[in-house]
PDB file of C-alpha atoms in Angstrom:
ATOM      1  CA  MET A   1      -2.706 -13.193 -22.553  1.00 77.00           C
ATOM      2  CA  LYS A   2      -3.705 -12.297 -26.118  1.00 85.00           C
ATOM      3  CA  LYS A   3      -4.428  -8.639 -25.455  1.00 93.00           C
ATOM      4  CA  LYS A   4      -2.851  -5.298 -26.255  1.00 96.00           C
ATOM      5  CA  ILE A   5      -2.234  -3.390 -23.031  1.00 98.00           C
ATOM      6  CA  GLY A   6      -1.826   0.374 -23.134  1.00 98.00           C
ATOM      7  CA  PHE A   7      -0.313   2.486 -20.361  1.00 98.00           C
ATOM      8  CA  ILE A   8      -1.056   6.177 -20.051  1.00 97.00           C
ATOM      9  CA  GLY A   9       1.670   7.195 -17.637  1.00 96.00           C
ATOM     10  CA  LEU A  10       4.938   5.276 -17.291  1.00 96.00           C
ATOM     11  CA  GLY A  11       5.996   6.039 -13.723  1.00 93.00           C
ATOM     12  CA  ASN A  12       6.761   3.698 -10.837  1.00 91.00           C
ATOM     13  CA  MET A  13       3.457   1.807 -10.740  1.00 92.00           C
ATOM     14  CA  ALA A  14       3.302   1.348 -14.501  1.00 95.00           C
ATOM     15  CA  SER A  15       6.918   0.165 -14.459  1.00 93.00           C
ATOM     16  CA  ALA A  16       6.119  -2.355 -11.722  1.00 92.00           C
ATOM     17  CA  MET A  17       3.192  -3.738 -13.744  1.00 94.00           C
ATOM     18  CA  ILE A  18       5.119  -3.866 -17.011  1.00 95.00           C
ATOM     19  CA  GLY A  19       8.150  -5.487 -15.398  1.00 93.00           C
ATOM     20  CA  GLY A  20       6.032  -8.047 -13.558  1.00 93.00           C
ATOM     21  CA  MET A  21       4.052  -9.028 -16.649  1.00 94.00           C
ATOM     22  CA  LEU A  22       7.164  -9.405 -18.792  1.00 95.00           C
ATOM     23  CA  ARG A  23       9.015 -11.420 -16.141  1.00 93.00           C
ATOM     24  CA  LYS A  24       6.018 -13.758 -15.793  1.00 92.00           C
ATOM     25  CA  GLY A  25       5.660 -14.054 -19.578  1.00 94.00           C
ATOM     26  CA  LEU A  26       2.041 -12.842 -19.543  1.00 94.00           C
ATOM     27  CA  VAL A  27       2.627 -10.638 -22.582  1.00 95.00           C
ATOM     28  CA  GLU A  28       5.362  -9.840 -25.079  1.00 96.00           C
ATOM     29  CA  PRO A  29       6.951  -6.361 -25.219  1.00 96.00           C
ATOM     30  CA  GLN A  30       5.331  -5.691 -28.601  1.00 95.00           C
ATOM     31  CA  ASP A  31       1.905  -6.145 -26.992  1.00 96.00           C
ATOM     32  CA  ILE A  32       2.477  -3.236 -24.600  1.00 98.00           C
ATOM     33  CA  LEU A  33       1.884   0.368 -25.656  1.00 97.00           C
ATOM     34  CA  GLY A  34       2.692   3.440 -23.626  1.00 97.00           C
ATOM     35  CA  ASN A  35       2.813   7.200 -23.413  1.00 96.00           C
ATOM     36  CA  ALA A  36       4.130   9.570 -20.756  1.00 95.00           C
ATOM     37  CA  LYS A  37       4.303  13.291 -20.189  1.00 90.00           C
ATOM     38  CA  THR A  38       8.052  13.644 -20.845  1.00 92.00           C
ATOM     39  CA  GLU A  39      10.317  12.387 -23.606  1.00 94.00           C
ATOM     40  CA  LYS A  40      12.818  11.230 -20.977  1.00 95.00           C
ATOM     41  CA  THR A  41      10.248   8.889 -19.399  1.00 95.00           C
ATOM     42  CA  ARG A  42       9.103   7.580 -22.780  1.00 95.00           C
ATOM     43  CA  GLN A  43      12.677   6.897 -23.859  1.00 94.00           C
ATOM     44  CA  LYS A  44      13.542   5.142 -20.601  1.00 94.00           C
ATOM     45  CA  ALA A  45      10.525   2.813 -20.921  1.00 94.00           C
ATOM     46  CA  ALA A  46      11.371   1.988 -24.532  1.00 95.00           C
ATOM     47  CA  GLU A  47      14.996   1.194 -23.679  1.00 95.00           C
ATOM     48  CA  GLU A  48      14.238  -0.773 -20.511  1.00 95.00           C
ATOM     49  CA  TRP A  49      11.291  -2.846 -21.704  1.00 94.00           C
ATOM     50  CA  GLY A  50      11.298  -2.659 -25.507  1.00 96.00           C
ATOM     51  CA  ILE A  51       7.644  -1.618 -25.552  1.00 97.00           C
ATOM     52  CA  THR A  52       5.908   0.444 -28.244  1.00 96.00           C
ATOM     53  CA  ILE A  53       5.876   4.157 -27.436  1.00 97.00           C
ATOM     54  CA  LEU A  54       3.212   6.485 -28.821  1.00 95.00           C
ATOM     55  CA  ASN A  55       3.102  10.251 -28.470  1.00 91.00           C
ATOM     56  CA  ASP A  56      -0.589  10.700 -27.693  1.00 92.00           C
ATOM     57  CA  ASN A  57      -2.921   9.192 -25.116  1.00 94.00           C
ATOM     58  CA  ALA A  58      -5.815   8.762 -27.524  1.00 93.00           C
ATOM     59  CA  GLY A  59      -3.584   6.652 -29.763  1.00 94.00           C
ATOM     60  CA  VAL A  60      -2.715   4.373 -26.854  1.00 96.00           C
ATOM     61  CA  ALA A  61      -6.397   3.978 -25.944  1.00 95.00           C
ATOM     62  CA  ARG A  62      -7.426   3.440 -29.554  1.00 94.00           C
ATOM     63  CA  GLN A  63      -4.970   0.574 -30.118  1.00 95.00           C
ATOM     64  CA  ALA A  64      -5.182  -1.137 -26.711  1.00 97.00           C
ATOM     65  CA  ASP A  65      -7.683  -3.700 -25.434  1.00 96.00           C
ATOM     66  CA  ILE A  66      -6.880  -2.851 -21.802  1.00 97.00           C
ATOM     67  CA  VAL A  67      -6.121   0.808 -21.047  1.00 97.00           C
ATOM     68  CA  VAL A  68      -4.256   1.452 -17.786  1.00 98.00           C
ATOM     69  CA  LEU A  69      -4.433   4.999 -16.423  1.00 96.00           C
ATOM     70  CA  ALA A  70      -1.274   5.355 -14.346  1.00 95.00           C
ATOM     71  CA  VAL A  71      -1.056   9.120 -13.943  1.00 92.00           C
ATOM     72  CA  LYS A  72      -1.404  11.140 -10.756  1.00 84.00           C
ATOM     73  CA  PRO A  73      -4.971  12.190  -9.804  1.00 77.00           C
ATOM     74  CA  GLN A  74      -4.318  15.868 -10.539  1.00 80.00           C
ATOM     75  CA  PHE A  75      -3.710  15.027 -14.226  1.00 86.00           C
ATOM     76  CA  PHE A  76      -6.793  12.848 -14.715  1.00 84.00           C
ATOM     77  CA  GLU A  77      -9.172  15.522 -15.946  1.00 84.00           C
ATOM     78  CA  GLU A  78      -6.673  16.587 -18.611  1.00 87.00           C
ATOM     79  CA  VAL A  79      -6.128  12.981 -19.727  1.00 91.00           C
ATOM     80  CA  LEU A  80      -9.835  12.145 -19.778  1.00 90.00           C
ATOM     81  CA  LYS A  81     -10.612  15.090 -22.047  1.00 88.00           C
ATOM     82  CA  GLY A  82      -8.531  13.367 -24.719  1.00 87.00           C
ATOM     83  CA  LEU A  83     -10.076   9.951 -24.095  1.00 90.00           C
ATOM     84  CA  LYS A  84     -13.615  11.341 -24.113  1.00 90.00           C
ATOM     85  CA  GLY A  85     -13.171  12.255 -27.766  1.00 88.00           C
ATOM     86  CA  LEU A  86     -12.997   8.571 -28.724  1.00 88.00           C
ATOM     87  CA  GLY A  87     -16.711   8.267 -27.962  1.00 90.00           C
ATOM     88  CA  ALA A  88     -18.721   5.630 -26.115  1.00 89.00           C
ATOM     89  CA  ASP A  89     -18.734   3.161 -29.019  1.00 90.00           C
ATOM     90  CA  ALA A  90     -14.929   2.917 -29.012  1.00 89.00           C
ATOM     91  CA  TRP A  91     -15.007   1.624 -25.413  1.00 90.00           C
ATOM     92  CA  GLN A  92     -17.528  -1.156 -26.042  1.00 85.00           C
ATOM     93  CA  ASN A  93     -14.822  -3.823 -26.322  1.00 88.00           C
ATOM     94  CA  LYS A  94     -12.170  -2.169 -24.169  1.00 94.00           C
ATOM     95  CA  LEU A  95     -11.447  -2.211 -20.453  1.00 96.00           C
ATOM     96  CA  LEU A  96     -10.339   0.828 -18.461  1.00 96.00           C
ATOM     97  CA  VAL A  97      -8.057   0.185 -15.472  1.00 97.00           C
ATOM     98  CA  SER A  98      -7.444   3.079 -13.071  1.00 95.00           C
ATOM     99  CA  LEU A  99      -4.590   3.170 -10.555  1.00 93.00           C
ATOM    100  CA  ALA A 100      -5.652   6.515  -9.053  1.00 86.00           C
ATOM    101  CA  PRO A 101      -6.714   6.929  -5.415  1.00 85.00           C
ATOM    102  CA  GLY A 102      -9.927   8.749  -4.661  1.00 84.00           C
ATOM    103  CA  LYS A 103     -11.372   8.735  -8.188  1.00 89.00           C
ATOM    104  CA  THR A 104     -14.544   6.606  -8.157  1.00 93.00           C
ATOM    105  CA  MET A 105     -16.205   4.824 -11.042  1.00 94.00           C
ATOM    106  CA  GLU A 106     -19.042   7.339 -10.807  1.00 94.00           C
ATOM    107  CA  TRP A 107     -16.512  10.176 -11.180  1.00 92.00           C
ATOM    108  CA  PHE A 108     -15.093   8.566 -14.320  1.00 92.00           C
ATOM    109  CA  GLU A 109     -18.550   8.136 -15.832  1.00 92.00           C
ATOM    110  CA  LYS A 110     -19.401  11.787 -15.187  1.00 93.00           C
ATOM    111  CA  SER A 111     -16.037  12.967 -16.541  1.00 91.00           C
ATOM    112  CA  LEU A 112     -16.294  10.903 -19.723  1.00 92.00           C
ATOM    113  CA  GLY A 113     -20.005  11.473 -20.208  1.00 92.00           C
ATOM    114  CA  PHE A 114     -20.690   7.767 -20.669  1.00 93.00           C
ATOM    115  CA  PRO A 115     -20.117   4.514 -18.742  1.00 92.00           C
ATOM    116  CA  VAL A 116     -17.136   2.287 -19.562  1.00 93.00           C
ATOM    117  CA  PRO A 117     -16.241  -1.223 -18.375  1.00 94.00           C
ATOM    118  CA  MET A 118     -13.791  -0.436 -15.596  1.00 96.00           C
ATOM    119  CA  ILE A 119     -11.583  -1.889 -12.882  1.00 98.00           C
ATOM    120  CA  ARG A 120      -9.985   0.170 -10.130  1.00 97.00           C
ATOM    121  CA  CYS A 121      -6.663  -1.090  -8.799  1.00 97.00           C
ATOM    122  CA  MET A 122      -4.612   0.275  -5.923  1.00 94.00           C
ATOM    123  CA  PRO A 123      -1.068  -1.168  -5.954  1.00 94.00           C
ATOM    124  CA  ASN A 124       1.699  -0.074  -3.581  1.00 95.00           C
ATOM    125  CA  THR A 125       5.400   0.706  -3.957  1.00 93.00           C
ATOM    126  CA  PRO A 126       6.691  -2.735  -2.825  1.00 95.00           C
ATOM    127  CA  ALA A 127       5.403  -3.813  -6.242  1.00 94.00           C
ATOM    128  CA  LEU A 128       8.722  -2.415  -7.499  1.00 92.00           C
ATOM    129  CA  VAL A 129      10.501  -5.384  -5.871  1.00 93.00           C
ATOM    130  CA  GLY A 130       7.806  -7.957  -6.658  1.00 92.00           C
ATOM    131  CA  GLU A 131       6.205  -7.807  -3.194  1.00 96.00           C
ATOM    132  CA  GLY A 132       3.269  -5.529  -3.893  1.00 96.00           C
ATOM    133  CA  CYS A 133      -0.278  -5.730  -2.612  1.00 96.00           C
ATOM    134  CA  THR A 134      -3.119  -4.513  -4.834  1.00 97.00           C
ATOM    135  CA  GLY A 135      -6.703  -3.797  -3.865  1.00 97.00           C
ATOM    136  CA  MET A 136      -9.105  -4.257  -6.775  1.00 98.00           C
ATOM    137  CA  CYS A 137     -12.787  -3.564  -7.471  1.00 98.00           C
ATOM    138  CA  VAL A 138     -14.805  -4.207 -10.615  1.00 97.00           C
ATOM    139  CA  SER A 139     -17.641  -2.271 -12.263  1.00 95.00           C
ATOM    140  CA  GLU A 140     -20.854  -3.761 -13.585  1.00 90.00           C
ATOM    141  CA  GLY A 141     -20.481  -5.164 -17.061  1.00 86.00           C
ATOM    142  CA  VAL A 142     -16.935  -6.443 -16.578  1.00 94.00           C
ATOM    143  CA  SER A 143     -16.754 -10.151 -17.316  1.00 93.00           C
ATOM    144  CA  GLU A 144     -15.182 -12.673 -14.975  1.00 94.00           C
ATOM    145  CA  GLU A 145     -12.619 -13.400 -17.688  1.00 94.00           C
ATOM    146  CA  ALA A 146     -11.609  -9.727 -17.919  1.00 94.00           C
ATOM    147  CA  ALA A 147     -11.347  -9.436 -14.137  1.00 96.00           C
ATOM    148  CA  GLN A 148      -9.129 -12.520 -14.014  1.00 96.00           C
ATOM    149  CA  GLU A 149      -6.881 -11.085 -16.725  1.00 96.00           C
ATOM    150  CA  VAL A 150      -6.327  -7.904 -14.724  1.00 97.00           C
ATOM    151  CA  MET A 151      -5.760  -9.952 -11.578  1.00 97.00           C
ATOM    152  CA  GLN A 152      -3.074 -11.882 -13.463  1.00 95.00           C
ATOM    153  CA  MET A 153      -1.446  -8.536 -14.238  1.00 96.00           C
ATOM    154  CA  THR A 154      -1.421  -7.413 -10.602  1.00 96.00           C
ATOM    155  CA  ASP A 155      -0.493 -10.861  -9.264  1.00 96.00           C
ATOM    156  CA  SER A 156       2.646 -10.669 -11.418  1.00 95.00           C
ATOM    157  CA  PHE A 157       4.206  -8.296  -8.866  1.00 94.00           C
ATOM    158  CA  GLY A 158       2.616  -9.451  -5.601  1.00 96.00           C
ATOM    159  CA  ARG A 159      -0.811 -10.260  -4.143  1.00 96.00           C
ATOM    160  CA  THR A 160      -4.270  -9.043  -5.154  1.00 98.00           C
ATOM    161  CA  VAL A 161      -7.270  -8.601  -2.849  1.00 97.00           C
ATOM    162  CA  MET A 162     -10.797  -8.070  -4.226  1.00 97.00           C
ATOM    163  CA  VAL A 163     -12.855  -5.512  -2.285  1.00 97.00           C
ATOM    164  CA  PRO A 164     -16.077  -3.528  -2.840  1.00 97.00           C
ATOM    165  CA  GLU A 165     -15.466  -0.019  -4.147  1.00 97.00           C
ATOM    166  CA  ARG A 166     -16.533   1.571  -0.853  1.00 96.00           C
ATOM    167  CA  LEU A 167     -13.346   0.126   0.718  1.00 97.00           C
ATOM    168  CA  MET A 168     -10.897   1.361  -1.915  1.00 96.00           C
ATOM    169  CA  ASP A 169      -9.971   4.439   0.151  1.00 95.00           C
ATOM    170  CA  VAL A 170      -9.176   2.112   3.049  1.00 97.00           C
ATOM    171  CA  VAL A 171      -7.058  -0.054   0.730  1.00 97.00           C
ATOM    172  CA  GLY A 172      -5.141   3.068  -0.256  1.00 94.00           C
ATOM    173  CA  ALA A 173      -4.342   3.716   3.396  1.00 96.00           C
ATOM    174  CA  VAL A 174      -3.621   0.246   4.789  1.00 97.00           C
ATOM    175  CA  SER A 175      -1.762  -0.924   1.681  1.00 96.00           C
ATOM    176  CA  GLY A 176      -0.817   2.109  -0.413  1.00 94.00           C
ATOM    177  CA  SER A 177       0.333   4.482   2.337  1.00 96.00           C
ATOM    178  CA  SER A 178       1.442   2.013   4.996  1.00 97.00           C
ATOM    179  CA  PRO A 179       4.835   1.262   3.396  1.00 97.00           C
ATOM    180  CA  ALA A 180       5.817   4.832   4.342  1.00 98.00           C
ATOM    181  CA  PHE A 181       4.754   4.113   7.930  1.00 98.00           C
ATOM    182  CA  VAL A 182       6.776   0.895   7.910  1.00 99.00           C
ATOM    183  CA  PHE A 183       9.831   2.711   6.536  1.00 99.00           C
ATOM    184  CA  LEU A 184       9.469   5.243   9.356  1.00 99.00           C
ATOM    185  CA  PHE A 185       9.215   2.392  11.876  1.00 99.00           C
ATOM    186  CA  ILE A 186      12.337   0.718  10.465  1.00 99.00           C
ATOM    187  CA  GLU A 187      14.192   4.022  10.646  1.00 99.00           C
ATOM    188  CA  ALA A 188      13.067   4.545  14.242  1.00 99.00           C
ATOM    189  CA  LEU A 189      14.162   1.026  15.252  1.00 99.00           C
ATOM    190  CA  ALA A 190      17.544   1.653  13.660  1.00 99.00           C
ATOM    191  CA  ASP A 191      17.861   5.052  15.348  1.00 99.00           C
ATOM    192  CA  GLY A 192      17.234   3.381  18.682  1.00 99.00           C
ATOM    193  CA  ALA A 193      19.959   0.828  17.981  1.00 99.00           C
ATOM    194  CA  VAL A 194      22.367   3.573  16.859  1.00 99.00           C
ATOM    195  CA  ALA A 195      21.662   5.452  20.093  1.00 99.00           C
ATOM    196  CA  GLU A 196      22.788   2.305  21.916  1.00 99.00           C
ATOM    197  CA  GLY A 197      26.063   2.166  19.967  1.00 99.00           C
ATOM    198  CA  MET A 198      25.323   0.007  16.889  1.00 99.00           C
ATOM    199  CA  PRO A 199      26.678   1.085  13.461  1.00 99.00           C
ATOM    200  CA  ARG A 200      23.840   2.449  11.311  1.00 98.00           C
ATOM    201  CA  ALA A 201      24.280   0.034   8.388  1.00 98.00           C
ATOM    202  CA  GLN A 202      23.947  -2.961  10.709  1.00 99.00           C
ATOM    203  CA  ALA A 203      20.978  -1.379  12.473  1.00 99.00           C
ATOM    204  CA  TYR A 204      19.089  -0.873   9.196  1.00 99.00           C
ATOM    205  CA  GLU A 205      19.812  -4.427   8.055  1.00 99.00           C
ATOM    206  CA  LEU A 206      18.646  -5.976  11.317  1.00 99.00           C
ATOM    207  CA  ALA A 207      15.534  -3.799  11.570  1.00 99.00           C
ATOM    208  CA  ALA A 208      14.481  -4.295   7.936  1.00 99.00           C
ATOM    209  CA  GLN A 209      15.024  -8.057   7.992  1.00 99.00           C
ATOM    210  CA  SER A 210      13.081  -8.345  11.248  1.00 99.00           C
ATOM    211  CA  VAL A 211      10.105  -6.502   9.729  1.00 98.00           C
ATOM    212  CA  LEU A 212      10.298  -8.642   6.583  1.00 98.00           C
ATOM    213  CA  GLY A 213      10.411 -11.881   8.571  1.00 98.00           C
ATOM    214  CA  SER A 214       7.605 -10.790  10.891  1.00 98.00           C
ATOM    215  CA  ALA A 215       5.332  -9.950   7.949  1.00 98.00           C
ATOM    216  CA  ARG A 216       6.062 -13.319   6.382  1.00 97.00           C
ATOM    217  CA  MET A 217       5.122 -15.073   9.637  1.00 98.00           C
ATOM    218  CA  VAL A 218       1.717 -13.335   9.617  1.00 98.00           C
ATOM    219  CA  LEU A 219       1.058 -14.327   5.999  1.00 96.00           C
ATOM    220  CA  GLU A 220       2.409 -17.870   6.124  1.00 97.00           C
ATOM    221  CA  THR A 221       1.317 -19.103   9.568  1.00 98.00           C
ATOM    222  CA  GLY A 222      -2.214 -17.686   9.466  1.00 96.00           C
ATOM    223  CA  LYS A 223      -1.893 -16.885  13.165  1.00 98.00           C
ATOM    224  CA  HIS A 224      -3.305 -13.714  14.693  1.00 98.00           C
ATOM    225  CA  PRO A 225      -0.637 -11.000  15.021  1.00 98.00           C
ATOM    226  CA  GLY A 226      -1.398 -10.810  18.740  1.00 98.00           C
ATOM    227  CA  GLU A 227      -0.644 -14.522  19.121  1.00 98.00           C
ATOM    228  CA  LEU A 228       2.660 -14.104  17.287  1.00 98.00           C
ATOM    229  CA  LYS A 229       3.489 -11.127  19.503  1.00 98.00           C
ATOM    230  CA  ASP A 230       2.804 -13.191  22.622  1.00 98.00           C
ATOM    231  CA  MET A 231       5.193 -15.885  21.357  1.00 98.00           C
ATOM    232  CA  VAL A 232       8.035 -13.339  21.558  1.00 98.00           C
ATOM    233  CA  CYS A 233       7.094 -11.858  24.937  1.00 98.00           C
ATOM    234  CA  SER A 234       8.528 -14.015  27.736  1.00 97.00           C
ATOM    235  CA  PRO A 235       7.160 -13.306  31.237  1.00 98.00           C
ATOM    236  CA  GLY A 236       9.323 -10.665  32.868  1.00 97.00           C
ATOM    237  CA  GLY A 237      11.509 -10.471  29.746  1.00 98.00           C
ATOM    238  CA  THR A 238      12.943  -7.643  27.683  1.00 98.00           C
ATOM    239  CA  THR A 239      10.362  -7.688  24.876  1.00 98.00           C
ATOM    240  CA  ILE A 240       7.317  -7.148  27.092  1.00 98.00           C
ATOM    241  CA  GLN A 241       9.052  -4.110  28.557  1.00 98.00           C
ATOM    242  CA  GLY A 242       9.453  -2.728  25.043  1.00 98.00           C
ATOM    243  CA  ILE A 243       5.780  -3.461  24.329  1.00 98.00           C
ATOM    244  CA  ARG A 244       4.804  -1.552  27.458  1.00 98.00           C
ATOM    245  CA  ALA A 245       6.923   1.410  26.355  1.00 98.00           C
ATOM    246  CA  LEU A 246       5.143   1.434  22.974  1.00 98.00           C
ATOM    247  CA  GLU A 247       1.723   1.192  24.625  1.00 98.00           C
ATOM    248  CA  GLU A 248       2.595   4.067  26.987  1.00 98.00           C
ATOM    249  CA  LYS A 249       3.321   6.206  23.906  1.00 98.00           C
ATOM    250  CA  ASN A 250      -0.017   5.232  22.287  1.00 98.00           C
ATOM    251  CA  PHE A 251       1.643   3.278  19.468  1.00 98.00           C
ATOM    252  CA  ARG A 252      -1.585   1.523  18.385  1.00 98.00           C
ATOM    253  CA  ALA A 253      -3.662   4.691  18.509  1.00 98.00           C
ATOM    254  CA  ALA A 254      -1.063   6.553  16.438  1.00 98.00           C
ATOM    255  CA  ALA A 255      -1.115   3.840  13.758  1.00 98.00           C
ATOM    256  CA  MET A 256      -4.924   3.792  13.672  1.00 98.00           C
ATOM    257  CA  SER A 257      -5.026   7.599  13.433  1.00 98.00           C
ATOM    258  CA  ALA A 258      -2.593   7.502  10.507  1.00 98.00           C
ATOM    259  CA  ILE A 259      -4.918   5.164   8.586  1.00 98.00           C
ATOM    260  CA  SER A 260      -7.932   7.371   9.318  1.00 98.00           C
ATOM    261  CA  ALA A 261      -6.046  10.498   8.186  1.00 98.00           C
ATOM    262  CA  CYS A 262      -5.123   8.840   4.879  1.00 96.00           C
ATOM    263  CA  VAL A 263      -8.688   7.664   4.249  1.00 95.00           C
ATOM    264  CA  GLU A 264     -10.077  11.132   4.973  1.00 95.00           C
ATOM    265  CA  LYS A 265      -7.618  12.758   2.562  1.00 93.00           C
ATOM    266  CA  SER A 266      -8.312  10.169  -0.151  1.00 89.00           C
ATOM    267  CA  ARG A 267     -12.048  10.875   0.022  1.00 89.00           C
ATOM    268  CA  LYS A 268     -11.347  14.556  -0.638  1.00 87.00           C
ATOM    269  CA  LEU A 269      -9.221  13.993  -3.746  1.00 79.00           C
TER     270      LEU A 269
END
């Protein structure tokens, strides 16, 4: 990829993207620019990746072809004030990539005062271990080539799914927030095993590997999750009794409610 990529914000998601791109050989370290709020974060990124560090966001945007906004939503207005000063003409041949939940393309246009070619991406924390899932939507005026370049970036640390912008809040819930739900589920499985006498370290290993393997079966077999569930549930066996216990406690409804709660909150950001 013969592009300069600038990161405003160098936290977990930016680190996942930078690490993935460098491991895949998509770009060289000298083609990545970055800035962060603290000197400690800037120094860590420079030492870990060998990228070029600048001390102002406008400088990153000015020098980059693709500008990745990887700061938390509450800092976006502050950051955009600096980027707005570059003017509409400066963005003619640039692409803005936002990793923020809840901030729509319309919001960006109003905040900047002019439209910019833009892609919204919603990665999740498993990107840190190369198993991320990213939802992506593209604004009008973004070329197919530019969209493919950004997809290469996100594919470097997992999978990418294209969706219309109206579903980005749902992506944030089912992909962005769900790892926390899965971690809670793994912890609960392990707690149950510990209550039955198993050492905690073994319980975590067994629970985590079972979740990992189950997810891989869904992705690789193409079978419906219900069909895979039925394969495990022998008539009159132990597993179907566990399924009944989960259903009695409204396990499905709780999971669905969690997604709805995340979507509702995202729409208010």
